[in-house]
Amino acid sequence: MSAGGSDGERTAHRPADPTAEEEVPSQAGSSLPAVELPRKRKGDVEERQSLDVQMDDDLSRSEGEDQQVKMKCFREPHSQIEKRRRDKMNNLIDELSAMIPACQPMARKLDKLTVLRKAVQHLKALKAGTSSAFTNTTYKPSILPHDDLRHLLLRAVDGFLLVVTCDRGKILFISESVSKTLNFSRLELTGQSLFDFIHPKDINKVKEQLASSELNPRQRLIDAATGVQVQADAPVRPSHLTTGGRRAFFCRMKQNRVAGKQEDKSPLPTTSKKKETYRYCTLHCTGYMRSWPSSQLDSEGDTEKETSSLTCLVMVCRLISHVSHQPTKDVNVKPAEFVTRCAIDGKFTFVDQRATAVIGYLPQEVLGTSCYEYFHQDDLQHLAEKHRQALRSKEKIETPCYRFKTKYGSYVSLQSQWFSFTNPWTKEVEFIVSLNRVISGPAHAKDEEAGSSKALQEDTKQIPVIPGLSSGVGTMIYAGSIGTQIANELIDSYRMNSSPSSGAPSPFGPAQEKCLLVSPQTSRSVSSREEAAGSSSQSQSDSGTAAGASSGTSESTGESSQLDLDNMVVPGLNNFSSDEAAMAVIMSLLETDVNMGQSGVFEDLHWPF
Amino acid sequence: MTADKEKRRAISREAARRRRRVESDVFGDLCRLLPLQPSVQAHLDKPSVIRLTLSYMRTHTLLKGKMEPKAEASHAVKHGEVTEGGEGRQECDGGCEEEERDTEDVEASEETNMYLRILEGFLMVLSTEGDMIFLSDNVSKYMGLTQTELMGHNIFEFTHPCDHDEIRNNLRLTAEEVWCGAKRDFVMRIKSALTHRGRSANLKSATWKVLHCQGRAKVCVAPSSVSCLVLTCQPLPLSHTLLSTHTFTSQHSMDMKFTYCDQRVTPLLGYSPEELLGRSIYSLCHTLDTNCLTKNHLNLCFKSQSVSGQYRMLVRGGGYVWVESHSAVIPSVRPSKSRPGAHQPLCILSVTYVLSGVEQPSLQLSLDQTVHRHSR
């Protein structure tokens, strides 16, 4: 019996409360310290967090240090532990009294015993109101009546249960919840062929998933440890085909139009062709194969009677959530807007099809050319400056209003938001996304005309000088080179920033270099791990808070109305070179693994799957 | 004097003992009212009894408004009566026979068990403060801790500190979101007391397990407005025993550039595997989906597993397809004595499912799509 946190009021021997880790069931040898975490509810999350991290630190130490940890706990006076336990109990009692309607109108705080007695009465009342199955002892009692559990489950799942035969795809069973997802009733679907309801293009895919024949040559297995595909001609165990073999796939299923809603408003009789166009929704189907030795089969004279077994696919079909698909709303692109993507030197690499309506060019006519070729002379300077800014900042850069040359020679007024996208791993800018908006107005048009004719005259006379850039001969070449030079500046700055201590080339080098195999680096990483270990606690907390911040902001992207890429980059790691940044992330990955204390080699990592 | 004192002390001791006994009795009563197995009941300590009572009461309050879904579900259904299982009769709660209720409860139980088994996950109901109001009993299979050990505790005690912000953001529900049943989909790391062999160990030797949580908000109106999240939590499996025609696997370095891609990609996207090597996935996707991919990438960097959600991949020559990727980080393999030839750096393994056909095949949006047009 460990000294810390002994609970003299226990009704039984073993506590069921995992936070009061007092007794160890069957750990050979080591008696682990009893660290009772104060159970603070509502609001005290930060403290809980730090305690958790503390606990992690404790746990990650190797067993040899157990004695030290135990000593640390003894230093805490028994009275403190007792006090914590009392506080915990008092908190629980308070919560209980808040939940019980009978306790609420009381002016003064009720004593413990009364609250408990009222709780007993309340539970008795609740039980009386629920279905008798609750008290039914014929099968396992559970906290919730099964019906309620099902209701909760369906709320979370947003789908239905489906059992189909493997040979014909006949629907043997489908749960009631299908009516919410597909608007067909259970009765309309049971007994039908599944293929009548699947999108024509997905029929082959589903057929393949249902196939239980051993002769199917297209089975592929993945070795989870290495991610390498196992040879297809390796003998496939029958278990993969029949009972237990898992299936997971996506398919599109028909949705019935909701009764009562008239979708075609025309008073004329609709042609049969129109009636046959259905809407489809995409479902994620997961399940497994089951076969039964069948005693009753339908008397349609199938050959299955010989084998006398029925194989089915039992699966849950879930409507895929569109939560992650929010971006289009966030970006808030209005009709007179289009999105483009440029490499860091300003060359278009992606052009939205809406651009054509604005600039006249088709995407393919513009792709590969530098954006500077289309900017008006007078705007070049400002835009080059903004370009430079965008590459170095994580913020969205608003350009001033500028002129963009359309296919027909005229200029259109645009205003854009530029933000650079940085690869979360390498921390280097990969491209710039531009959200372009048309600024319209008659005043502008006039200015444009006047301006453009003026500009044409000036073109031949004078090439504006942009500080820091050498001017070349010819406008076209000049335009392109602006972008390239700005890009080169950035690349040079990356090179200069990389750690001078590393002799070997960084595996996470500039974007242009092809991805190098990490062979010389792996051993180096291990050796530098010892070095990094010293700063690991700092980098861990850095990356910890950084990760917390970034994941926090990455979540809030859904709420903000703009594409918030600038917050995707993990802050706090900017001080490190890409090498060290990579190491820091790996260290944080390792150190958060609670078992890390035991092993010192990458191989022994206990990865979460 | 001292005898008097002694006597008084004895009396107070007796009184204290009596109080404790009474208290234990009440705790015992409360314990027996909880719908748990008697064997479990015997082992509960007092704080746990209160904790579970609270959970039970909260779940009960939550489900009070459950009567309407039956009506909802049948709005599109023409047939009023359902002959199997007596489900249709649920709408009348007065004259139902006990037997019928039992049958449908058994049916419901089988159905839920089936769901949970197929989904390979457990159900979790979270309050807006993160209290785990309810957990389905198969949680022990995934976390190594039982339903009674966990229910009522706060999720922040069991999840990775770096994920707390994300979890908190997901728990934040505006009134509108709750009423519309807003959806949630995120990945988090939770403590698992399971050993590799599937046995339940002590919480101290817990490892982190990555869970994919999906679900929606739920509200109950009376007595007070309580809103919470109902989620299914599934560990992300990586080995797929049977991949369909519309999927392909790929390996990437940590910056998401392709280092390997299987042949399947060619009929689906038009690229040959060699063409893809060294290319970043970000350049192969629709710009508006950059956000989605970045989130996926960050999940991989920090949590080591991720589900991407749907995004668009550009097809060679024009157009795009909708896809979803399930990925995980594969630990690096160093050459060792037993495997001198084995070598593999830290990399990302991805299984990509193609969800749609090629949309807008004549549309070339990206530079990569045009290059090949010219070279043909």
mmCIF file of N, CA, C and O in Angstrom, chain A residues 286-319:
data_model
loop_
_atom_site.group_PDB
_atom_site.id
_atom_site.type_symbol
_atom_site.label_atom_id
_atom_site.label_comp_id
_atom_site.label_asym_id
_atom_site.label_seq_id
_atom_site.Cartn_x
_atom_site.Cartn_y
_atom_site.Cartn_z
ATOM 1 N N THR A 286 -17.680 0.852 -45.099
ATOM 2 C CA THR A 286 -16.682 -0.020 -44.479
ATOM 3 C C THR A 286 -17.417 -1.208 -43.892
ATOM 4 O O THR A 286 -18.513 -1.071 -43.377
ATOM 5 N N GLY A 287 -16.766 -2.348 -43.955
ATOM 6 C CA GLY A 287 -17.429 -3.524 -43.406
ATOM 7 C C GLY A 287 -16.587 -4.755 -43.590
ATOM 8 O O GLY A 287 -15.393 -4.684 -43.882
ATOM 9 N N TYR A 288 -17.221 -5.892 -43.403
ATOM 10 C CA TYR A 288 -16.482 -7.133 -43.560
ATOM 11 C C TYR A 288 -17.374 -8.221 -44.131
ATOM 12 O O TYR A 288 -18.590 -8.115 -44.151
ATOM 13 N N MET A 289 -16.722 -9.246 -44.603
ATOM 14 C CA MET A 289 -17.436 -10.349 -45.238
ATOM 15 C C MET A 289 -17.892 -11.348 -44.183
ATOM 16 O O MET A 289 -17.194 -11.597 -43.208
ATOM 17 N N ARG A 290 -19.026 -11.885 -44.408
ATOM 18 C CA ARG A 290 -19.518 -12.941 -43.513
ATOM 19 C C ARG A 290 -20.134 -14.014 -44.357
ATOM 20 O O ARG A 290 -20.877 -13.718 -45.298
ATOM 21 N N SER A 291 -19.840 -15.239 -43.988
ATOM 22 C CA SER A 291 -20.530 -16.297 -44.715
ATOM 23 C C SER A 291 -21.226 -17.207 -43.720
ATOM 24 O O SER A 291 -20.753 -17.436 -42.621
ATOM 25 N N TRP A 292 -22.370 -17.636 -44.124
ATOM 26 C CA TRP A 292 -23.153 -18.553 -43.312
ATOM 27 C C TRP A 292 -23.364 -19.842 -44.078
ATOM 28 O O TRP A 292 -23.679 -19.803 -45.278
ATOM 29 N N PRO A 293 -23.238 -20.938 -43.419
ATOM 30 C CA PRO A 293 -23.688 -22.160 -44.093
ATOM 31 C C PRO A 293 -25.194 -22.114 -44.121
ATOM 32 O O PRO A 293 -25.852 -22.075 -43.094
ATOM 33 N N SER A 294 -25.726 -22.007 -45.323
ATOM 34 C CA SER A 294 -27.138 -21.702 -45.399
ATOM 35 C C SER A 294 -27.996 -22.950 -45.514
ATOM 36 O O SER A 294 -27.694 -23.857 -46.277
ATOM 37 N N SER A 295 -29.053 -22.957 -44.755
ATOM 38 C CA SER A 295 -29.995 -24.075 -44.852
ATOM 39 C C SER A 295 -31.148 -23.708 -45.765
ATOM 40 O O SER A 295 -31.680 -24.528 -46.471
ATOM 41 N N GLN A 296 -31.489 -22.431 -45.760
ATOM 42 C CA GLN A 296 -32.558 -22.006 -46.672
ATOM 43 C C GLN A 296 -31.985 -21.021 -47.666
ATOM 44 O O GLN A 296 -31.408 -20.030 -47.294
ATOM 45 N N LEU A 297 -32.189 -21.323 -48.906
ATOM 46 C CA LEU A 297 -31.800 -20.385 -49.952
ATOM 47 C C LEU A 297 -33.033 -20.139 -50.799
ATOM 48 O O LEU A 297 -33.931 -20.966 -50.850
ATOM 49 N N ASP A 298 -33.055 -19.035 -51.487
ATOM 50 C CA ASP A 298 -34.249 -18.813 -52.309
ATOM 51 C C ASP A 298 -34.257 -19.811 -53.454
ATOM 52 O O ASP A 298 -33.234 -20.211 -53.986
ATOM 53 N N SER A 299 -35.441 -20.171 -53.777
ATOM 54 C CA SER A 299 -35.585 -21.294 -54.711
ATOM 55 C C SER A 299 -35.491 -20.837 -56.150
ATOM 56 O O SER A 299 -36.353 -21.117 -56.962
ATOM 57 N N GLU A 300 -34.469 -20.100 -56.451
ATOM 58 C CA GLU A 300 -34.334 -19.657 -57.836
ATOM 59 C C GLU A 300 -33.378 -20.550 -58.601
ATOM 60 O O GLU A 300 -32.979 -20.228 -59.719
ATOM 61 N N GLY A 301 -33.009 -21.597 -57.991
ATOM 62 C CA GLY A 301 -32.169 -22.578 -58.681
ATOM 63 C C GLY A 301 -30.787 -22.078 -59.004
ATOM 64 O O GLY A 301 -30.286 -22.254 -60.097
ATOM 65 N N ASP A 302 -30.174 -21.433 -58.001
ATOM 66 C CA ASP A 302 -28.794 -21.014 -58.265
ATOM 67 C C ASP A 302 -27.845 -22.170 -58.067
ATOM 68 O O ASP A 302 -28.144 -23.149 -57.429
ATOM 69 N N THR A 303 -26.677 -21.943 -58.572
ATOM 70 C CA THR A 303 -25.620 -22.940 -58.381
ATOM 71 C C THR A 303 -25.090 -22.905 -56.951
ATOM 72 O O THR A 303 -24.419 -23.794 -56.505
ATOM 73 N N GLU A 304 -25.425 -21.830 -56.241
ATOM 74 C CA GLU A 304 -24.929 -21.723 -54.864
ATOM 75 C C GLU A 304 -25.416 -22.872 -54.008
ATOM 76 O O GLU A 304 -24.836 -23.176 -52.993
ATOM 77 N N LYS A 305 -26.484 -23.474 -54.408
ATOM 78 C CA LYS A 305 -27.036 -24.550 -53.591
ATOM 79 C C LYS A 305 -26.021 -25.658 -53.406
ATOM 80 O O LYS A 305 -26.012 -26.335 -52.399
ATOM 81 N N GLU A 306 -25.152 -25.786 -54.358
ATOM 82 C CA GLU A 306 -24.167 -26.849 -54.250
ATOM 83 C C GLU A 306 -23.221 -26.580 -53.098
ATOM 84 O O GLU A 306 -22.897 -27.445 -52.315
ATOM 85 N N THR A 307 -22.744 -25.325 -53.038
ATOM 86 C CA THR A 307 -21.808 -25.003 -51.965
ATOM 87 C C THR A 307 -22.542 -24.795 -50.654
ATOM 88 O O THR A 307 -21.946 -24.832 -49.596
ATOM 89 N N SER A 308 -23.823 -24.548 -50.738
ATOM 90 C CA SER A 308 -24.709 -24.325 -49.590
ATOM 91 C C SER A 308 -24.118 -23.370 -48.568
ATOM 92 O O SER A 308 -24.063 -23.651 -47.391
ATOM 93 N N SER A 309 -23.628 -22.268 -49.067
ATOM 94 C CA SER A 309 -23.226 -21.236 -48.114
ATOM 95 C C SER A 309 -23.543 -19.882 -48.709
ATOM 96 O O SER A 309 -23.568 -19.706 -49.923
ATOM 97 N N LEU A 310 -23.826 -18.985 -47.834
ATOM 98 C CA LEU A 310 -24.222 -17.662 -48.267
ATOM 99 C C LEU A 310 -23.165 -16.678 -47.784
ATOM 100 O O LEU A 310 -22.856 -16.616 -46.613
ATOM 101 N N THR A 311 -22.579 -15.972 -48.706
ATOM 102 C CA THR A 311 -21.587 -14.975 -48.319
ATOM 103 C C THR A 311 -22.164 -13.589 -48.524
ATOM 104 O O THR A 311 -22.748 -13.294 -49.560
ATOM 105 N N CYS A 312 -21.994 -12.787 -47.513
ATOM 106 C CA CYS A 312 -22.524 -11.428 -47.596
ATOM 107 C C CYS A 312 -21.473 -10.424 -47.170
ATOM 108 O O CYS A 312 -20.539 -10.743 -46.460
ATOM 109 N N LEU A 313 -21.729 -9.230 -47.578
ATOM 110 C CA LEU A 313 -20.911 -8.124 -47.110
ATOM 111 C C LEU A 313 -21.768 -7.328 -46.137
ATOM 112 O O LEU A 313 -22.860 -6.866 -46.494
ATOM 113 N N VAL A 314 -21.286 -7.233 -44.911
ATOM 114 C CA VAL A 314 -22.000 -6.481 -43.887
ATOM 115 C C VAL A 314 -21.268 -5.166 -43.723
ATOM 116 O O VAL A 314 -20.087 -5.156 -43.404
ATOM 117 N N MET A 315 -21.944 -4.058 -43.983
ATOM 118 C CA MET A 315 -21.203 -2.806 -43.896
ATOM 119 C C MET A 315 -22.029 -1.636 -43.377
ATOM 120 O O MET A 315 -23.258 -1.670 -43.344
ATOM 121 N N VAL A 316 -21.291 -0.623 -42.981
ATOM 122 C CA VAL A 316 -21.891 0.634 -42.562
ATOM 123 C C VAL A 316 -21.571 1.646 -43.647
ATOM 124 O O VAL A 316 -20.416 1.795 -44.042
ATOM 125 N N CYS A 317 -22.599 2.289 -44.150
ATOM 126 C CA CYS A 317 -22.394 3.296 -45.184
ATOM 127 C C CYS A 317 -22.624 4.647 -44.553
ATOM 128 O O CYS A 317 -23.697 4.916 -44.012
ATOM 129 N N ARG A 318 -21.622 5.457 -44.666
ATOM 130 C CA ARG A 318 -21.647 6.722 -43.962
ATOM 131 C C ARG A 318 -21.552 7.859 -44.950
ATOM 132 O O ARG A 318 -20.686 7.856 -45.816
ATOM 133 N N LEU A 319 -22.420 8.827 -44.779
ATOM 134 C CA LEU A 319 -22.358 9.987 -45.642
ATOM 135 C C LEU A 319 -21.084 10.730 -45.293
ATOM 136 O O LEU A 319 -20.834 11.030 -44.137
#
